[in-house]
Coordinates of C-alpha atoms in Angstrom, one line a residue:
P1 CA 11.2 -3.9 -2.7
D2 CA 12.8 -7.4 -3.1
S3 CA 9.4 -8.9 -3.7
L4 CA 8.8 -6.6 -6.7
A5 CA 12.2 -7.2 -8.1
A6 CA 11.7 -10.9 -8.0
L7 CA 8.4 -10.6 -9.9
A8 CA 9.9 -8.4 -12.5
S9 CA 12.7 -10.9 -13.1
E10 CA 10.0 -13.6 -13.6
G11 CA 8.3 -11.4 -16.2
V12 CA 5.1 -10.7 -14.3
F13 CA 5.5 -7.1 -15.3
D14 CA 8.1 -5.0 -17.2
E15 CA 9.0 -2.0 -15.0
V16 CA 8.3 -0.3 -11.7
L17 CA 7.5 3.3 -12.6
R18 CA 7.3 4.9 -9.2
P19 CA 5.8 4.6 -5.7
L20 CA 2.1 5.7 -5.7
M21 CA 1.1 5.8 -2.1
S22 CA 1.8 4.3 1.3
G23 CA -0.8 3.2 3.8
K24 CA -1.1 1.5 7.2
E25 CA -0.9 -2.0 5.7
A26 CA 1.0 -1.7 2.4
Q27 CA 2.8 0.3 -0.1
V28 CA 1.4 0.8 -3.6
Y29 CA 3.6 1.1 -6.8
L30 CA 2.8 2.1 -10.3
L31 CA 3.9 -0.6 -12.8
R32 CA 4.1 -1.0 -16.6
A33 CA 3.0 -4.4 -18.0
G34 CA 3.2 -4.4 -21.8
N35 CA 1.2 -1.4 -23.0
E36 CA -0.8 -1.1 -19.7
E37 CA -0.1 0.6 -16.4
R38 CA -1.1 -1.4 -13.3
V39 CA -0.6 -1.1 -9.6
A40 CA 1.2 -3.5 -7.2
K41 CA 0.2 -3.6 -3.6
V42 CA 3.1 -4.8 -1.4
Y43 CA 2.0 -5.8 2.0
K44 CA 4.1 -4.7 5.0
Q45 CA 5.5 -7.0 7.6
A46 CA 3.8 -7.0 11.0
H47 CA 6.5 -4.9 12.7
E48 CA 6.2 -2.2 10.0
R49 CA 2.5 -1.7 10.2
S50 CA 0.9 1.1 12.1
F51 CA -2.4 -0.7 12.4
R52 CA -2.4 -2.9 15.5
Q53 CA -6.0 -3.5 16.6
R54 CA -6.5 -6.7 14.6
A55 CA -8.6 -8.9 16.9
E56 CA -11.7 -6.9 16.1
Y57 CA -11.3 -7.6 12.4
T58 CA -9.8 -11.2 12.4
E59 CA -12.5 -12.6 14.7
G60 CA -14.3 -15.3 12.9
R61 CA -11.5 -15.8 10.2
S62 CA -10.1 -19.3 9.8
V63 CA -7.9 -21.3 7.4
R64 CA -8.7 -24.7 5.8
N65 CA -5.7 -26.5 7.1
T66 CA -6.5 -27.6 10.6
R67 CA -2.9 -27.9 11.6
D68 CA -2.2 -24.3 10.6
Q69 CA -5.3 -23.2 12.4
R70 CA -4.2 -24.9 15.6
A71 CA -0.8 -23.3 15.3
M72 CA -2.4 -19.9 14.7
N73 CA -4.5 -20.3 17.8
K74 CA -1.5 -21.3 19.9
R75 CA 0.6 -18.4 18.4
T76 CA 3.6 -20.7 17.6
R77 CA 6.2 -19.5 15.2
H78 CA 4.6 -21.4 12.4
G79 CA 1.2 -20.1 13.5
R80 CA 2.4 -16.5 13.4
E81 CA 3.7 -17.1 9.9
Q82 CA 0.4 -18.6 8.8
D83 CA -1.5 -15.7 10.5
E84 CA 0.5 -13.2 8.5
A85 CA -0.2 -15.1 5.2
A86 CA -3.9 -15.3 6.0
W87 CA -3.9 -11.6 6.9
R88 CA -2.5 -10.7 3.5
S89 CA -4.7 -13.1 1.5
A90 CA -7.9 -11.9 3.3
E91 CA -8.0 -8.7 1.3
V92 CA -7.3 -10.5 -2.0
D93 CA -10.2 -12.9 -1.3
V94 CA -12.5 -10.0 -0.5
I95 CA -11.6 -8.1 -3.7
Y96 CA -12.2 -11.1 -5.9
R97 CA -15.6 -11.7 -4.1
L98 CA -16.7 -8.1 -4.4
H99 CA -15.6 -7.9 -8.1
A100 CA -17.6 -11.0 -8.9
A101 CA -20.6 -9.4 -7.1
G102 CA -20.5 -6.3 -9.2
V103 CA -19.1 -3.9 -6.6
R104 CA -16.9 -1.2 -8.1
V105 CA -13.4 -2.2 -6.9
P106 CA -10.1 -2.4 -8.8
T107 CA -10.0 -5.5 -11.0
P108 CA -7.5 -8.0 -9.4
Y109 CA -5.1 -9.7 -11.8
Q110 CA -2.6 -11.7 -9.8
F111 CA -1.5 -12.4 -6.2
I112 CA 2.0 -13.7 -6.0
D113 CA 4.3 -13.9 -2.9
G114 CA 2.4 -11.3 -0.9
V115 CA 2.1 -8.9 -3.9
L116 CA -1.3 -8.0 -5.3
I117 CA -1.3 -6.8 -9.0
M118 CA -4.5 -4.8 -9.8
E119 CA -6.1 -2.5 -12.2
L120 CA -4.9 1.2 -12.2
I121 CA -7.9 3.4 -11.5
T122 CA -7.6 6.6 -13.5
D123 CA -9.2 10.0 -13.7
G124 CA -10.5 11.6 -17.0
D125 CA -6.9 12.3 -18.2
G126 CA -5.6 8.8 -17.6
N127 CA -3.7 9.7 -14.5
P128 CA -4.1 7.8 -11.2
A129 CA -7.5 8.8 -9.8
P130 CA -7.6 11.0 -6.7
R131 CA -8.9 9.9 -3.3
L132 CA -12.4 11.3 -2.6
G133 CA -11.1 13.0 0.5
D134 CA -8.7 15.1 -1.6
V135 CA -11.4 16.4 -4.0
D136 CA -13.6 19.5 -3.7
L137 CA -17.2 18.9 -4.8
D138 CA -20.4 20.8 -5.2
R139 CA -23.5 19.9 -3.2
E140 CA -25.2 17.9 -6.0
S141 CA -22.1 15.9 -6.8
A142 CA -21.4 15.1 -3.1
L143 CA -25.0 13.9 -2.7
E144 CA -24.8 11.7 -5.8
I145 CA -21.5 10.1 -4.7
Y146 CA -22.9 9.6 -1.2
E147 CA -25.9 7.7 -2.6
Q148 CA -23.6 5.6 -4.9
L149 CA -21.4 4.6 -1.9
L150 CA -24.5 3.8 0.2
R151 CA -25.6 1.4 -2.6
A152 CA -22.1 -0.1 -2.7
V153 CA -22.3 -0.8 1.0
V154 CA -25.6 -2.6 0.4
Q155 CA -24.0 -4.6 -2.4
M156 CA -21.0 -5.5 -0.2
L157 CA -23.3 -6.6 2.6
C158 CA -25.2 -8.8 0.2
A159 CA -21.9 -10.4 -0.7
G160 CA -21.3 -11.0 3.0
V161 CA -18.7 -8.3 3.4
V162 CA -18.3 -5.2 5.7
H163 CA -15.5 -2.9 4.7
G164 CA -14.6 -2.0 8.3
D165 CA -12.5 1.0 7.4
L166 CA -14.6 2.9 4.8
S167 CA -13.9 6.6 4.5
P168 CA -13.4 9.2 1.8
F169 CA -9.7 8.3 1.8
N170 CA -10.5 4.6 0.9
V171 CA -12.5 5.7 -2.2
L172 CA -11.0 6.7 -5.6
L173 CA -13.0 9.1 -7.7
T174 CA -13.4 8.5 -11.4
P175 CA -15.5 10.2 -14.1
D176 CA -17.8 7.2 -13.8
G177 CA -18.2 7.4 -10.0
P178 CA -16.4 6.2 -6.9
V179 CA -14.3 3.0 -6.7
I180 CA -13.8 1.5 -3.2
I181 CA -10.3 0.3 -2.2
D182 CA -8.3 -1.0 0.8
F183 CA -9.9 -4.1 2.3
P184 CA -7.4 -5.4 4.9
Q185 CA -9.9 -4.7 7.7
A186 CA -12.9 -6.2 5.8
V187 CA -14.9 -8.7 7.9
D188 CA -17.3 -11.5 7.1
A189 CA -20.7 -10.3 8.1
S190 CA -21.9 -13.8 9.1
S191 CA -19.0 -14.9 11.3
N192 CA -17.6 -11.7 12.9
Q193 CA -19.6 -10.5 15.9
N194 CA -18.3 -7.0 15.4
A195 CA -19.7 -6.7 11.8
R196 CA -22.8 -4.7 12.7
K197 CA -20.8 -2.2 14.7
L198 CA -18.2 -1.8 11.9
L199 CA -21.1 -1.4 9.4
L200 CA -22.6 1.4 11.4
R201 CA -19.2 3.1 11.7
D202 CA -18.6 2.9 7.9
V203 CA -22.0 4.5 7.1
D204 CA -21.4 7.2 9.8
N205 CA -18.2 8.0 8.0
L206 CA -20.1 8.4 4.7
H207 CA -22.6 10.7 6.4
R208 CA -19.8 12.8 7.8
F209 CA -18.5 13.2 4.3
L210 CA -21.9 14.4 3.1
E211 CA -22.2 16.8 6.0
R212 CA -19.2 18.7 4.7
Y213 CA -21.3 19.8 1.8
M214 CA -24.8 19.5 3.2
P215 CA -24.6 20.2 7.0
E216 CA -28.4 20.5 7.2
R217 CA -28.8 16.9 6.1
R218 CA -29.8 14.8 9.1
R219 CA -28.5 11.3 9.6
L220 CA -31.0 8.5 8.9
P221 CA -30.6 5.0 10.3
H222 CA -29.6 3.5 6.9
A223 CA -27.0 1.2 8.4
E224 CA -29.4 -0.1 11.1
E225 CA -32.0 -0.6 8.4
M226 CA -29.8 -2.6 6.0
W227 CA -28.4 -4.8 8.8
Q228 CA -31.9 -5.6 10.0
L229 CA -32.8 -6.6 6.4
Y230 CA -29.6 -8.6 6.1
E231 CA -30.4 -10.5 9.3
R232 CA -33.9 -11.3 8.0
G233 CA -32.5 -12.5 4.7
E234 CA -34.4 -9.7 2.9
L235 CA -31.5 -7.5 1.8
T236 CA -31.0 -7.4 -2.0
P237 CA -28.3 -5.5 -4.0
D238 CA -31.0 -3.1 -5.4
A239 CA -32.8 -2.6 -2.1
Q240 CA -34.3 0.9 -1.7
L241 CA -33.4 2.1 1.7
R242 CA -36.0 4.3 3.3
G243 CA -34.2 5.3 6.5
R244 CA -36.7 3.5 8.6
Y245 CA -35.7 1.3 11.5
R246 CA -37.3 0.1 14.7
A247 CA -35.2 -1.5 17.3
S248 CA -36.4 -4.8 18.8
Q249 CA -38.8 -4.3 21.7
A250 CA -38.5 -7.8 23.0
K251 CA -37.6 -7.9 26.7
V252 CA -34.6 -9.8 27.9
D253 CA -35.3 -12.6 30.5
T254 CA -32.6 -11.5 32.9
T255 CA -33.7 -14.0 35.6
S256 CA -33.1 -17.0 33.3
M257 CA -29.8 -15.5 32.1
L258 CA -28.5 -15.0 35.6
G259 CA -29.6 -18.6 36.4
L260 CA -27.6 -19.9 33.5
L261 CA -24.5 -17.9 34.6
A262 CA -24.8 -19.2 38.1
D263 CA -25.0 -22.8 36.9
A264 CA -22.0 -22.3 34.7
E265 CA -20.0 -20.8 37.6
R266 CA -20.9 -23.8 39.8
D267 CA -19.8 -26.2 37.1
E268 CA -16.5 -24.4 36.8
R269 CA -15.9 -24.4 40.5
R270 CA -16.4 -28.2 40.6
R271 CA -14.1 -28.7 37.6
R272 CA -11.3 -26.6 39.1
S273 CA -11.8 -28.2 42.5
K274 CA -11.2 -31.6 41.0
L275 CA -8.0 -30.3 39.3
G276 CA -6.8 -28.7 42.6
L277 CA -7.1 -25.2 41.2
D278 CA -8.6 -22.1 42.7
L279 CA -10.8 -19.7 40.6
R280 CA -7.8 -17.8 39.4
G281 CA -6.4 -21.0 37.8
T282 CA -3.5 -21.3 40.2
N283 CA -2.6 -24.5 42.1
E284 CA -4.1 -24.3 45.6
T285 CA -1.4 -26.4 47.2
A286 CA 1.4 -24.3 45.6
G287 CA -0.4 -21.1 46.6
T288 CA -0.5 -22.3 50.3
H289 CA 3.2 -23.2 50.2
D290 CA 4.1 -19.8 48.7
R291 CA 2.3 -18.0 51.5

């Protein structure tokens, strides 16, 4: 890719060895930088990506520049460009945050012109590590890896991050245990209203992985438990999950809620009436003329 060629000419690395893998969001290449092998993640343009359901993941994200944020909200050309840049940099920010929090992710080195240079995760022979979904395990190893990943999910949530797309194919297996990769769909736990739902799905994916080796193992509400602890401010990276969870028994005051909705509807009717609009937002006078 042109972006890699430009970085090579600037001396960021010495040589592109070969393509490593291609995903929904990016292509990954194996590089040589001095005496080390590293990987470069080159993000695809919007029209090249197979992943489209972005609203669920970008909800709650913002940029510091208010002009850029307004342009992104209005979907202007400049706004779309800034949206793409924010989408690419979101994963980089998450990886740096998780690495600092002690979560096992590839060590990030540089992010230049939409290319992320990272540590190469290797197996016992120094080759690129396999994905967990491509490895056959015995029951004991599968259970150990499941528990390690469950602890990693807790660590990520303590850092305010939900992976959003966690599966055995977004985990690399090394002799020292699993390393989590691919965070373009990661969400901020405190600002994205879909965070709890995505957390439950991530943990369900981990349980399905374990069921391949231990079909008798019943699902425990670990995700619900950790989210409840997180909401209470009681979740810690070394929290011992017990699989205990009790949903809130508080009753919803539907009468008050319906009253608030009725008040809001009346206010909206008055506002639209003053503007000469009907409830569909069209001009009442123009509508009469068209009929």
